[in-house]
PDB file of C-alpha atoms in Angstrom:
ATOM      1  CA  UNK A  12       0.000   0.000   0.000  1.00 71.00           C
ATOM      2  CA  UNK A  13       2.946   2.351   0.515  1.00 83.00           C
ATOM      3  CA  UNK A  14       3.771   2.738  -3.195  1.00 87.00           C
ATOM      4  CA  UNK A  15       0.146   3.464  -4.255  1.00 83.00           C
ATOM      5  CA  UNK A  16      -0.148   6.021  -1.422  1.00 85.00           C
ATOM      6  CA  UNK A  17       3.044   7.752  -2.584  1.00 88.00           C
ATOM      7  CA  UNK A  18       1.699   7.698  -6.151  1.00 85.00           C
ATOM      8  CA  UNK A  19      -1.544   9.365  -5.052  1.00 82.00           C
ATOM      9  CA  UNK A  20       0.228  12.111  -3.089  1.00 85.00           C
ATOM     10  CA  UNK A  21       2.770  12.759  -5.847  1.00 87.00           C
ATOM     11  CA  UNK A  22       0.049  12.663  -8.492  1.00 82.00           C
ATOM     12  CA  UNK A  23      -2.096  15.182  -6.588  1.00 80.00           C
ATOM     13  CA  UNK A  24       0.788  17.611  -6.047  1.00 83.00           C
ATOM     14  CA  UNK A  25       1.798  17.464  -9.708  1.00 84.00           C
ATOM     15  CA  UNK A  26      -1.854  17.642 -10.773  1.00 77.00           C
ATOM     16  CA  UNK A  27      -2.495  20.864  -8.844  1.00 75.00           C
ATOM     17  CA  UNK A  28       0.675  22.516 -10.122  1.00 81.00           C
ATOM     18  CA  UNK A  29       0.114  21.498 -13.745  1.00 78.00           C
ATOM     19  CA  UNK A  30      -3.561  22.532 -13.649  1.00 72.00           C
ATOM     20  CA  UNK A  31      -2.626  26.030 -12.467  1.00 74.00           C
ATOM     21  CA  UNK A  32      -0.017  26.343 -15.237  1.00 77.00           C
ATOM     22  CA  UNK A  33      -2.514  25.060 -17.810  1.00 73.00           C
ATOM     23  CA  UNK A  34      -5.246  27.525 -16.786  1.00 70.00           C
ATOM     24  CA  UNK A  35      -2.840  30.482 -16.592  1.00 74.00           C
ATOM     25  CA  UNK A  36      -1.386  29.632 -19.996  1.00 75.00           C
ATOM     26  CA  UNK A  37      -4.769  29.027 -21.631  1.00 73.00           C
ATOM     27  CA  UNK A  38      -6.243  32.252 -20.207  1.00 71.00           C
ATOM     28  CA  UNK A  39      -3.235  34.334 -21.315  1.00 75.00           C
ATOM     29  CA  UNK A  40      -3.235  32.735 -24.766  1.00 76.00           C
ATOM     30  CA  UNK A  41      -6.965  33.410 -25.165  1.00 70.00           C
ATOM     31  CA  UNK A  42      -6.492  37.043 -24.159  1.00 69.00           C
ATOM     32  CA  UNK A  43      -3.600  37.490 -26.616  1.00 74.00           C
ATOM     33  CA  UNK A  44      -5.760  35.991 -29.371  1.00 69.00           C
ATOM     34  CA  UNK A  45      -8.504  38.524 -28.690  1.00 68.00           C
ATOM     35  CA  UNK A  46     -11.050  36.525 -26.691  1.00 64.00           C
ATOM     36  CA  UNK A  47     -13.111  38.792 -24.441  1.00 63.00           C
ATOM     37  CA  UNK A  48     -12.449  38.763 -20.673  1.00 60.00           C
ATOM     38  CA  UNK A  49     -16.051  37.640 -20.079  1.00 58.00           C
ATOM     39  CA  UNK A  50     -15.615  34.537 -22.231  1.00 63.00           C
ATOM     40  CA  UNK A  51     -12.242  33.810 -20.652  1.00 65.00           C
ATOM     41  CA  UNK A  52     -13.852  33.932 -17.209  1.00 61.00           C
ATOM     42  CA  UNK A  53     -16.836  31.824 -18.243  1.00 60.00           C
ATOM     43  CA  UNK A  54     -15.157  29.195 -20.373  1.00 63.00           C
ATOM     44  CA  UNK A  55     -11.363  29.167 -20.124  1.00 68.00           C
ATOM     45  CA  UNK A  56     -11.038  29.654 -16.354  1.00 66.00           C
ATOM     46  CA  UNK A  57     -14.344  28.120 -15.274  1.00 63.00           C
ATOM     47  CA  UNK A  58     -13.956  25.045 -17.449  1.00 67.00           C
ATOM     48  CA  UNK A  59     -10.162  24.980 -17.417  1.00 68.00           C
ATOM     49  CA  UNK A  60     -10.018  24.357 -13.679  1.00 67.00           C
ATOM     50  CA  UNK A  61     -12.003  21.169 -14.381  1.00 73.00           C
ATOM     51  CA  UNK A  62      -9.242  19.850 -16.638  1.00 76.00           C
ATOM     52  CA  UNK A  63      -7.959  17.559 -13.837  1.00 78.00           C
ATOM     53  CA  UNK A  64     -11.416  15.978 -13.429  1.00 81.00           C
ATOM     54  CA  UNK A  65     -11.716  15.519 -17.190  1.00 83.00           C
ATOM     55  CA  UNK A  66      -8.318  13.873 -17.662  1.00 83.00           C
ATOM     56  CA  UNK A  67      -8.552  11.707 -14.529  1.00 83.00           C
ATOM     57  CA  UNK A  68     -12.078  10.529 -15.387  1.00 87.00           C
ATOM     58  CA  UNK A  69     -11.241   9.828 -19.035  1.00 88.00           C
ATOM     59  CA  UNK A  70      -8.207   7.765 -18.032  1.00 86.00           C
ATOM     60  CA  UNK A  71     -10.179   5.913 -15.341  1.00 87.00           C
ATOM     61  CA  UNK A  72     -12.969   5.065 -17.798  1.00 90.00           C
ATOM     62  CA  UNK A  73     -10.449   3.994 -20.436  1.00 89.00           C
ATOM     63  CA  UNK A  74      -8.843   1.619 -17.922  1.00 86.00           C
ATOM     64  CA  UNK A  75     -12.194   0.042 -17.045  1.00 88.00           C
ATOM     65  CA  UNK A  76     -12.906   2.008 -13.839  1.00 86.00           C
ATOM     66  CA  UNK A  77     -15.863   4.224 -14.831  1.00 88.00           C
ATOM     67  CA  UNK A  78     -17.206   4.314 -11.250  1.00 89.00           C
ATOM     68  CA  UNK A  79     -14.053   6.202 -10.255  1.00 87.00           C
ATOM     69  CA  UNK A  80     -14.839   8.709 -13.011  1.00 88.00           C
ATOM     70  CA  UNK A  81     -18.418   9.202 -11.782  1.00 92.00           C
ATOM     71  CA  UNK A  82     -17.294   9.563  -8.169  1.00 90.00           C
ATOM     72  CA  UNK A  83     -14.642  12.057  -9.221  1.00 89.00           C
ATOM     73  CA  UNK A  84     -17.168  14.246 -11.081  1.00 91.00           C
ATOM     74  CA  UNK A  85     -19.928  14.275  -8.459  1.00 94.00           C
ATOM     75  CA  UNK A  86     -17.517  14.375  -5.523  1.00 91.00           C
ATOM     76  CA  UNK A  87     -15.773  17.371  -7.081  1.00 90.00           C
ATOM     77  CA  UNK A  88     -19.111  19.162  -7.452  1.00 94.00           C
ATOM     78  CA  UNK A  89     -19.845  18.577  -3.773  1.00 95.00           C
ATOM     79  CA  UNK A  90     -16.346  19.740  -2.805  1.00 92.00           C
ATOM     80  CA  UNK A  91     -16.608  22.833  -5.026  1.00 91.00           C
ATOM     81  CA  UNK A  92     -19.787  24.016  -3.313  1.00 94.00           C
ATOM     82  CA  UNK A  93     -19.225  22.751   0.228  1.00 94.00           C
ATOM     83  CA  UNK A  94     -15.475  23.025   0.708  1.00 91.00           C
ATOM     84  CA  UNK A  95     -14.508  25.844  -1.638  1.00 89.00           C
ATOM     85  CA  UNK A  96     -17.501  28.207  -1.534  1.00 90.00           C
ATOM     86  CA  UNK A  97     -18.205  27.346   2.104  1.00 92.00           C
ATOM     87  CA  UNK A  98     -14.634  28.046   3.182  1.00 89.00           C
ATOM     88  CA  UNK A  99     -14.275  31.162   1.030  1.00 88.00           C
ATOM     89  CA  UNK A 100     -17.576  32.620   2.321  1.00 89.00           C
ATOM     90  CA  UNK A 101     -16.440  31.983   5.902  1.00 90.00           C
ATOM     91  CA  UNK A 102     -13.281  33.985   5.203  1.00 86.00           C
ATOM     92  CA  UNK A 103     -15.147  36.786   3.441  1.00 85.00           C
ATOM     93  CA  UNK A 104     -18.861  36.920   2.479  1.00 86.00           C
ATOM     94  CA  UNK A 105     -19.374  36.813  -1.286  1.00 82.00           C
ATOM     95  CA  UNK A 106     -21.509  39.340  -3.135  1.00 80.00           C
ATOM     96  CA  UNK A 107     -22.647  38.361  -6.623  1.00 73.00           C
ATOM     97  CA  UNK A 108     -23.211  41.064  -9.248  1.00 69.00           C
ATOM     98  CA  UNK A 109     -22.745  39.053 -12.454  1.00 62.00           C
ATOM     99  CA  UNK A 110     -25.890  38.423 -14.492  1.00 69.00           C
ATOM    100  CA  UNK A 111     -23.998  35.658 -16.314  1.00 60.00           C
ATOM    101  CA  UNK A 112     -23.442  33.723 -13.081  1.00 68.00           C
ATOM    102  CA  UNK A 113     -27.091  34.129 -12.058  1.00 73.00           C
ATOM    103  CA  UNK A 114     -28.141  32.926 -15.514  1.00 77.00           C
ATOM    104  CA  UNK A 115     -25.898  29.853 -15.292  1.00 81.00           C
ATOM    105  CA  UNK A 116     -27.200  28.702 -11.902  1.00 86.00           C
ATOM    106  CA  UNK A 117     -30.624  27.519 -13.217  1.00 89.00           C
ATOM    107  CA  UNK A 118     -28.815  25.766 -16.072  1.00 91.00           C
ATOM    108  CA  UNK A 119     -26.656  23.945 -13.526  1.00 92.00           C
ATOM    109  CA  UNK A 120     -29.818  22.965 -11.660  1.00 93.00           C
ATOM    110  CA  UNK A 121     -31.359  21.618 -14.858  1.00 94.00           C
ATOM    111  CA  UNK A 122     -28.213  19.631 -15.694  1.00 95.00           C
ATOM    112  CA  UNK A 123     -28.251  18.175 -12.179  1.00 95.00           C
ATOM    113  CA  UNK A 124     -31.864  17.040 -12.554  1.00 95.00           C
ATOM    114  CA  UNK A 125     -31.118  15.566 -15.984  1.00 95.00           C
ATOM    115  CA  UNK A 126     -28.246  13.537 -14.534  1.00 94.00           C
ATOM    116  CA  UNK A 127     -30.700  11.894 -12.102  1.00 94.00           C
ATOM    117  CA  UNK A 128     -33.017  10.931 -14.962  1.00 94.00           C
ATOM    118  CA  UNK A 129     -30.134   9.400 -16.913  1.00 93.00           C
ATOM    119  CA  UNK A 130     -29.023   7.378 -13.874  1.00 92.00           C
ATOM    120  CA  UNK A 131     -32.519   6.162 -13.024  1.00 90.00           C
ATOM    121  CA  UNK A 132     -32.156   2.902 -14.943  1.00 87.00           C
ATOM    122  CA  UNK A 133     -28.847   2.067 -13.265  1.00 89.00           C
ATOM    123  CA  UNK A 134     -26.664   2.776 -16.309  1.00 92.00           C
ATOM    124  CA  UNK A 135     -25.266   5.852 -18.044  1.00 94.00           C
ATOM    125  CA  UNK A 136     -24.600   4.435 -21.495  1.00 94.00           C
ATOM    126  CA  UNK A 137     -22.734   5.807 -24.472  1.00 94.00           C
ATOM    127  CA  UNK A 138     -25.898   7.379 -25.914  1.00 96.00           C
ATOM    128  CA  UNK A 139     -26.603   9.217 -22.651  1.00 95.00           C
ATOM    129  CA  UNK A 140     -22.962  10.294 -22.489  1.00 95.00           C
ATOM    130  CA  UNK A 141     -23.163  11.661 -26.027  1.00 96.00           C
ATOM    131  CA  UNK A 142     -26.321  13.585 -25.080  1.00 96.00           C
ATOM    132  CA  UNK A 143     -24.477  15.232 -22.181  1.00 96.00           C
ATOM    133  CA  UNK A 144     -21.613  16.250 -24.475  1.00 95.00           C
ATOM    134  CA  UNK A 145     -24.024  17.704 -27.042  1.00 96.00           C
ATOM    135  CA  UNK A 146     -25.717  19.740 -24.306  1.00 95.00           C
ATOM    136  CA  UNK A 147     -22.320  21.015 -23.167  1.00 92.00           C
ATOM    137  CA  UNK A 148     -21.479  22.056 -26.738  1.00 91.00           C
ATOM    138  CA  UNK A 149     -24.837  23.871 -27.022  1.00 92.00           C
ATOM    139  CA  UNK A 150     -24.193  25.659 -23.739  1.00 87.00           C
ATOM    140  CA  UNK A 151     -20.746  26.789 -24.892  1.00 83.00           C
ATOM    141  CA  UNK A 152     -22.121  28.007 -28.216  1.00 84.00           C
ATOM    142  CA  UNK A 153     -24.945  29.903 -26.520  1.00 84.00           C
ATOM    143  CA  UNK A 154     -22.502  31.422 -24.010  1.00 75.00           C
ATOM    144  CA  UNK A 155     -20.275  32.716 -26.805  1.00 73.00           C
ATOM    145  CA  UNK A 156     -23.272  34.248 -28.596  1.00 78.00           C
ATOM    146  CA  UNK A 157     -24.625  35.898 -25.429  1.00 73.00           C
ATOM    147  CA  UNK A 158     -21.213  37.254 -24.417  1.00 66.00           C
ATOM    148  CA  UNK A 159     -20.776  38.907 -27.808  1.00 69.00           C
ATOM    149  CA  UNK A 160     -24.294  40.344 -27.680  1.00 68.00           C
ATOM    150  CA  UNK A 161     -24.433  41.494 -24.041  1.00 62.00           C
ATOM    151  CA  UNK A 162     -20.945  42.958 -23.722  1.00 56.00           C
ATOM    152  CA  UNK A 163     -19.851  44.061 -20.246  1.00 55.00           C
ATOM    153  CA  UNK A 164     -20.480  42.035 -17.082  1.00 51.00           C
ATOM    154  CA  UNK A 165     -19.028  41.961 -13.562  1.00 51.00           C
ATOM    155  CA  UNK A 166     -17.474  38.565 -14.277  1.00 53.00           C
ATOM    156  CA  UNK A 167     -15.611  39.997 -17.262  1.00 53.00           C
ATOM    157  CA  UNK A 168     -14.281  42.889 -15.184  1.00 55.00           C
ATOM    158  CA  UNK A 169     -13.022  40.475 -12.510  1.00 53.00           C
ATOM    159  CA  UNK A 170     -11.344  38.320 -15.158  1.00 59.00           C
ATOM    160  CA  UNK A 171      -9.646  41.344 -16.728  1.00 59.00           C
ATOM    161  CA  UNK A 172      -8.182  42.305 -13.343  1.00 61.00           C
ATOM    162  CA  UNK A 173      -7.026  38.723 -12.774  1.00 59.00           C
ATOM    163  CA  UNK A 174      -5.260  38.551 -16.141  1.00 60.00           C
ATOM    164  CA  UNK A 175      -3.463  41.807 -15.396  1.00 62.00           C
ATOM    165  CA  UNK A 176      -1.882  40.294 -12.267  1.00 62.00           C
ATOM    166  CA  UNK A 177       0.116  37.662 -14.210  1.00 64.00           C
ATOM    167  CA  UNK A 178       0.610  38.966 -17.769  1.00 70.00           C
ATOM    168  CA  UNK A 179       2.126  36.469 -20.217  1.00 72.00           C
ATOM    169  CA  UNK A 180       3.206  36.832 -23.830  1.00 77.00           C
ATOM    170  CA  UNK A 181       1.562  34.678 -26.495  1.00 74.00           C
ATOM    171  CA  UNK A 182       4.652  32.447 -26.687  1.00 81.00           C
ATOM    172  CA  UNK A 183       4.776  31.995 -22.895  1.00 79.00           C
ATOM    173  CA  UNK A 184       1.047  31.337 -22.766  1.00 77.00           C
ATOM    174  CA  UNK A 185       1.269  28.634 -25.428  1.00 80.00           C
ATOM    175  CA  UNK A 186       4.284  27.071 -23.703  1.00 85.00           C
ATOM    176  CA  UNK A 187       2.617  26.884 -20.289  1.00 78.00           C
ATOM    177  CA  UNK A 188      -0.580  25.533 -21.842  1.00 78.00           C
ATOM    178  CA  UNK A 189       1.362  22.711 -23.516  1.00 83.00           C
ATOM    179  CA  UNK A 190       3.497  21.936 -20.448  1.00 84.00           C
ATOM    180  CA  UNK A 191       0.454  21.984 -18.178  1.00 79.00           C
ATOM    181  CA  UNK A 192      -1.521  19.675 -20.456  1.00 77.00           C
ATOM    182  CA  UNK A 193       1.276  17.096 -20.727  1.00 82.00           C
ATOM    183  CA  UNK A 194       1.846  17.067 -16.975  1.00 82.00           C
ATOM    184  CA  UNK A 195      -1.900  16.835 -16.378  1.00 77.00           C
ATOM    185  CA  UNK A 196      -1.947  13.544 -18.287  1.00 77.00           C
ATOM    186  CA  UNK A 197       1.157  12.200 -16.524  1.00 82.00           C
ATOM    187  CA  UNK A 198      -0.045  13.145 -13.034  1.00 80.00           C
ATOM    188  CA  UNK A 199      -3.548  11.816 -13.751  1.00 76.00           C
ATOM    189  CA  UNK A 200      -2.161   8.433 -14.778  1.00 78.00           C
ATOM    190  CA  UNK A 201      -0.169   8.305 -11.560  1.00 82.00           C
ATOM    191  CA  UNK A 202      -3.182   9.328  -9.477  1.00 80.00           C
ATOM    192  CA  UNK A 203      -5.598   6.851 -11.094  1.00 79.00           C
ATOM    193  CA  UNK A 204      -3.176   3.952 -10.704  1.00 83.00           C
ATOM    194  CA  UNK A 205      -2.577   4.736  -7.034  1.00 84.00           C
ATOM    195  CA  UNK A 206      -6.270   5.311  -6.269  1.00 81.00           C
ATOM    196  CA  UNK A 207      -7.380   2.043  -7.893  1.00 79.00           C
ATOM    197  CA  UNK A 208      -4.633   0.123  -6.081  1.00 83.00           C
ATOM    198  CA  UNK A 209      -5.670   1.621  -2.728  1.00 81.00           C
ATOM    199  CA  UNK A 210      -9.341   0.830  -3.374  1.00 77.00           C
ATOM    200  CA  UNK A 211      -8.491  -2.769  -4.177  1.00 76.00           C
ATOM    201  CA  UNK A 212      -6.204  -3.048  -1.149  1.00 81.00           C
ATOM    202  CA  UNK A 213      -8.811  -1.667   1.264  1.00 77.00           C
ATOM    203  CA  UNK A 214     -11.688  -3.540  -0.323  1.00 79.00           C
ATOM    204  CA  UNK A 215     -13.734  -0.402  -1.014  1.00 79.00           C
ATOM    205  CA  UNK A 216     -15.342   0.584  -4.285  1.00 80.00           C
ATOM    206  CA  UNK A 217     -13.742   2.775  -6.929  1.00 81.00           C
ATOM    207  CA  UNK A 218     -16.765   5.051  -6.470  1.00 85.00           C
ATOM    208  CA  UNK A 219     -15.945   5.833  -2.824  1.00 84.00           C
ATOM    209  CA  UNK A 220     -12.267   6.490  -3.592  1.00 81.00           C
ATOM    210  CA  UNK A 221     -13.368   8.777  -6.432  1.00 82.00           C
ATOM    211  CA  UNK A 222     -15.768  10.635  -4.131  1.00 86.00           C
ATOM    212  CA  UNK A 223     -13.131  11.237  -1.457  1.00 82.00           C
ATOM    213  CA  UNK A 224      -9.395  11.369  -2.197  1.00 79.00           C
ATOM    214  CA  UNK A 225      -9.605  11.866  -5.961  1.00 83.00           C
ATOM    215  CA  UNK A 226     -12.513  14.343  -5.869  1.00 83.00           C
ATOM    216  CA  UNK A 227     -10.964  16.605  -3.246  1.00 80.00           C
ATOM    217  CA  UNK A 228      -7.569  16.375  -4.947  1.00 78.00           C
ATOM    218  CA  UNK A 229      -8.874  17.360  -8.363  1.00 75.00           C
ATOM    219  CA  UNK A 230     -10.825  20.250  -6.766  1.00 79.00           C
ATOM    220  CA  UNK A 231      -7.664  21.816  -5.342  1.00 75.00           C
ATOM    221  CA  UNK A 232      -7.064  23.970  -8.484  1.00 71.00           C
ATOM    222  CA  UNK A 233     -10.527  25.517  -7.976  1.00 71.00           C
ATOM    223  CA  UNK A 234      -9.682  26.164  -4.320  1.00 76.00           C
ATOM    224  CA  UNK A 235      -6.362  27.816  -5.174  1.00 71.00           C
ATOM    225  CA  UNK A 236      -7.985  29.905  -7.919  1.00 69.00           C
ATOM    226  CA  UNK A 237     -10.857  30.959  -5.638  1.00 74.00           C
ATOM    227  CA  UNK A 238      -8.619  32.035  -2.742  1.00 74.00           C
ATOM    228  CA  UNK A 239      -6.418  33.981  -5.165  1.00 68.00           C
ATOM    229  CA  UNK A 240      -9.479  35.738  -6.605  1.00 67.00           C
ATOM    230  CA  UNK A 241     -10.828  36.410  -3.107  1.00 69.00           C
ATOM    231  CA  UNK A 242      -7.638  38.257  -2.127  1.00 69.00           C
ATOM    232  CA  UNK A 243      -8.379  40.646  -5.007  1.00 63.00           C
ATOM    233  CA  UNK A 244     -12.082  40.807  -3.994  1.00 70.00           C
ATOM    234  CA  UNK A 245     -13.146  39.291  -7.323  1.00 65.00           C
ATOM    235  CA  UNK A 246     -16.281  37.671  -5.911  1.00 66.00           C
ATOM    236  CA  UNK A 247     -17.967  37.052  -9.250  1.00 67.00           C
ATOM    237  CA  UNK A 248     -14.901  35.197 -10.508  1.00 70.00           C
ATOM    238  CA  UNK A 249     -14.986  32.932  -7.423  1.00 75.00           C
ATOM    239  CA  UNK A 250     -18.593  31.917  -7.967  1.00 80.00           C
ATOM    240  CA  UNK A 251     -18.284  31.828 -11.761  1.00 77.00           C
ATOM    241  CA  UNK A 252     -15.331  29.473 -11.398  1.00 78.00           C
ATOM    242  CA  UNK A 253     -17.346  27.048  -9.241  1.00 85.00           C
ATOM    243  CA  UNK A 254     -20.548  27.191 -11.306  1.00 85.00           C
ATOM    244  CA  UNK A 255     -18.659  26.747 -14.585  1.00 83.00           C
ATOM    245  CA  UNK A 256     -16.607  23.900 -13.154  1.00 84.00           C
ATOM    246  CA  UNK A 257     -19.699  22.063 -11.846  1.00 91.00           C
ATOM    247  CA  UNK A 258     -21.460  22.445 -15.186  1.00 91.00           C
ATOM    248  CA  UNK A 259     -18.424  21.035 -16.957  1.00 88.00           C
ATOM    249  CA  UNK A 260     -18.186  18.138 -14.498  1.00 91.00           C
ATOM    250  CA  UNK A 261     -21.875  17.258 -14.796  1.00 94.00           C
ATOM    251  CA  UNK A 262     -22.053  17.438 -18.584  1.00 94.00           C
ATOM    252  CA  UNK A 263     -18.524  17.090 -19.947  1.00 92.00           C
ATOM    253  CA  UNK A 264     -16.677  14.869 -17.468  1.00 91.00           C
ATOM    254  CA  UNK A 265     -19.494  12.358 -16.939  1.00 94.00           C
ATOM    255  CA  UNK A 266     -20.446  12.504 -20.611  1.00 95.00           C
ATOM    256  CA  UNK A 267     -16.943  11.755 -21.882  1.00 94.00           C
ATOM    257  CA  UNK A 268     -16.402   8.979 -19.332  1.00 94.00           C
ATOM    258  CA  UNK A 269     -19.708   7.328 -20.337  1.00 95.00           C
ATOM    259  CA  UNK A 270     -18.859   7.526 -24.044  1.00 95.00           C
ATOM    260  CA  UNK A 271     -15.528   5.816 -23.328  1.00 95.00           C
ATOM    261  CA  UNK A 272     -17.041   3.165 -21.022  1.00 94.00           C
ATOM    262  CA  UNK A 273     -20.719   2.851 -19.915  1.00 94.00           C
ATOM    263  CA  UNK A 274     -21.089   3.590 -16.198  1.00 93.00           C
ATOM    264  CA  UNK A 275     -22.998   1.239 -13.910  1.00 92.00           C
ATOM    265  CA  UNK A 276     -24.793   3.313 -11.266  1.00 92.00           C
ATOM    266  CA  UNK A 277     -25.795   1.798  -7.935  1.00 87.00           C
ATOM    267  CA  UNK A 278     -28.840   2.960  -5.996  1.00 88.00           C
ATOM    268  CA  UNK A 279     -26.570   4.533  -3.375  1.00 88.00           C
ATOM    269  CA  UNK A 280     -25.342   7.090  -5.903  1.00 91.00           C
ATOM    270  CA  UNK A 281     -28.817   8.554  -6.323  1.00 90.00           C
ATOM    271  CA  UNK A 282     -29.814   8.271  -2.670  1.00 91.00           C
ATOM    272  CA  UNK A 283     -26.567   9.496  -1.145  1.00 92.00           C
ATOM    273  CA  UNK A 284     -24.263  11.330  -3.550  1.00 93.00           C
ATOM    274  CA  UNK A 285     -26.617  12.838  -6.124  1.00 95.00           C
ATOM    275  CA  UNK A 286     -29.160  13.861  -3.455  1.00 95.00           C
ATOM    276  CA  UNK A 287     -26.529  15.818  -1.526  1.00 96.00           C
ATOM    277  CA  UNK A 288     -25.143  17.370  -4.716  1.00 96.00           C
ATOM    278  CA  UNK A 289     -28.652  18.451  -5.751  1.00 96.00           C
ATOM    279  CA  UNK A 290     -29.446  19.870  -2.284  1.00 96.00           C
ATOM    280  CA  UNK A 291     -26.205  21.874  -2.212  1.00 95.00           C
ATOM    281  CA  UNK A 292     -26.809  23.164  -5.751  1.00 94.00           C
ATOM    282  CA  UNK A 293     -30.303  24.318  -4.723  1.00 93.00           C
ATOM    283  CA  UNK A 294     -28.947  26.075  -1.622  1.00 92.00           C
ATOM    284  CA  UNK A 295     -26.261  27.735  -3.723  1.00 90.00           C
ATOM    285  CA  UNK A 296     -28.901  29.057  -6.116  1.00 87.00           C
ATOM    286  CA  UNK A 297     -31.076  30.350  -3.266  1.00 86.00           C
ATOM    287  CA  UNK A 298     -28.110  32.101  -1.656  1.00 85.00           C
ATOM    288  CA  UNK A 299     -26.544  33.560  -4.801  1.00 80.00           C
ATOM    289  CA  UNK A 300     -29.469  34.486  -7.056  1.00 75.00           C
ATOM    290  CA  UNK A 301     -30.630  37.505  -5.055  1.00 63.00           C
ATOM    291  CA  UNK A 302     -34.230  38.525  -4.483  1.00 63.00           C
ATOM    292  CA  UNK A 303     -36.313  41.717  -4.790  1.00 57.00           C
ATOM    293  CA  UNK A 304     -33.587  43.662  -6.521  1.00 57.00           C
ATOM    294  CA  UNK A 305     -30.776  42.981  -4.050  1.00 60.00           C
ATOM    295  CA  UNK A 306     -27.582  41.324  -5.311  1.00 62.00           C
ATOM    296  CA  UNK A 307     -26.974  37.696  -4.448  1.00 71.00           C
ATOM    297  CA  UNK A 308     -24.850  37.145  -1.375  1.00 79.00           C
ATOM    298  CA  UNK A 309     -23.343  34.158   0.407  1.00 85.00           C
ATOM    299  CA  UNK A 310     -22.735  35.262   3.987  1.00 88.00           C
ATOM    300  CA  UNK A 311     -20.670  33.558   6.679  1.00 90.00           C
ATOM    301  CA  UNK A 312     -23.617  31.650   8.132  1.00 92.00           C
ATOM    302  CA  UNK A 313     -24.581  30.287   4.711  1.00 91.00           C
ATOM    303  CA  UNK A 314     -20.943  29.417   4.031  1.00 92.00           C
ATOM    304  CA  UNK A 315     -20.810  27.563   7.355  1.00 95.00           C
ATOM    305  CA  UNK A 316     -23.911  25.564   6.384  1.00 95.00           C
ATOM    306  CA  UNK A 317     -22.340  24.501   3.078  1.00 95.00           C
ATOM    307  CA  UNK A 318     -19.029  23.617   4.735  1.00 95.00           C
ATOM    308  CA  UNK A 319     -20.772  21.617   7.493  1.00 96.00           C
ATOM    309  CA  UNK A 320     -22.690  19.613   4.883  1.00 96.00           C
ATOM    310  CA  UNK A 321     -19.446  18.795   3.099  1.00 95.00           C
ATOM    311  CA  UNK A 322     -17.660  17.788   6.309  1.00 94.00           C
ATOM    312  CA  UNK A 323     -20.534  15.550   7.453  1.00 95.00           C
ATOM    313  CA  UNK A 324     -20.684  13.849   4.053  1.00 94.00           C
ATOM    314  CA  UNK A 325     -16.918  13.313   3.966  1.00 91.00           C
ATOM    315  CA  UNK A 326     -16.954  11.887   7.493  1.00 91.00           C
ATOM    316  CA  UNK A 327     -19.652   9.452   6.383  1.00 90.00           C
ATOM    317  CA  UNK A 328     -17.575   8.278   3.426  1.00 88.00           C
ATOM    318  CA  UNK A 329     -14.420   7.973   5.545  1.00 83.00           C
ATOM    319  CA  UNK A 330     -16.363   5.786   7.959  1.00 85.00           C
ATOM    320  CA  UNK A 331     -17.313   3.536   5.023  1.00 78.00           C
ATOM    321  CA  UNK A 332     -13.649   3.238   4.069  1.00 74.00           C
ATOM    322  CA  UNK A 333     -12.549   2.457   7.650  1.00 77.00           C
ATOM    323  CA  UNK A 334     -15.370  -0.098   8.040  1.00 78.00           C
ATOM    324  CA  UNK A 335     -14.359  -1.861   4.840  1.00 70.00           C
ATOM    325  CA  UNK A 336     -10.674  -1.861   5.859  1.00 65.00           C
ATOM    326  CA  UNK A 337     -11.383  -3.291   9.351  1.00 63.00           C
TER     327      UNK A 337
END
C-alpha cells in the first residue's frame, strides 16, 4: 500500500501545479488571441479548472474504472460548493453582481436534474454520455453568442483584473498551456493507478475512492484559484469558477467517461451522492441568485452551512472506508 499512497500524493501535487499552469497559460493565450475577458472567465477559467477531473475521469474510464470517473465528477461538485464556496464565504462573504453567473445557476440545476433521470435505470450508457456532451457544446455556443451580444459584465471585469496580475506573452502562454496539459496527463495516470490500487487493497469501491481522495484532490485547483481571486475581492470570478466547473463536471466529465465506457450506477449514488449534490446546488442558487432587486450574497452563516454539509458527508464516506478496511 505504501507505493500506491506515494503515487496518489505525488500525483495530486503534480496535478495541482500542472492545472494552475494550464489555466494560466490558456487564459493568457486566449487574451492574446482577442477573446473577451467575459468569455475567458466563463469558459477558459471556469472550465479549465475542471481539466484535472476531465483527464482523470477519461483515463479511469479507459482503464475500465468508470465508477471512479463518476465519483470524481460528483464528488468534485460537492467539494466545489461545500469546501470551496463554504470556506471562502467563511473567510469573506461573497456578493454576486454578475448576471452571467445568475443565468448559469438555473442551467446547472437543470443539468443536475437531468443527470438523475439518466441514472434512473442504473446505467449511463454511451448514448446518454453523447447527449451530455451535445448539451455542453450547445451551452458553450450559446454562451459565446450571449457574451458577444451582451458585452460588459461583472465577471468579465473580474477576469480582466485577474489577467493583469500575471501577464504572459503569447509564446509563454502557449508554452505553459502545452506543459500543463502534458503534466496533467502524466499526473492523472499516476493518481488513477494509485487510487485504484488503494481501493483494491482496502476492499472499497472505486466510487468511494473517487468521491473522497480523488474528488478533493482534483478540486484543489478551484480552491487555489478561488482564494487567489478572493484576495483581489473578485467575488464574481470565485462563484463563476465554481458554477462553470460544476457544469463542466456534470455534462462534460461524466459525458466523456460514459462515451468511453458505460457507467454502472448503484442505488446509493442517487440516494446518497446525487441527493446531496442536488441539495447543495439548490442552496447555492437560493443564496446567490438575489431577491427583490438585491444582489446575491453568500454570507458567513450560509458558508458555514455549506461547509458543514461537506464535512458531514466526507466523514460518512471515511467511515465507510474504515469499516471496509477493518
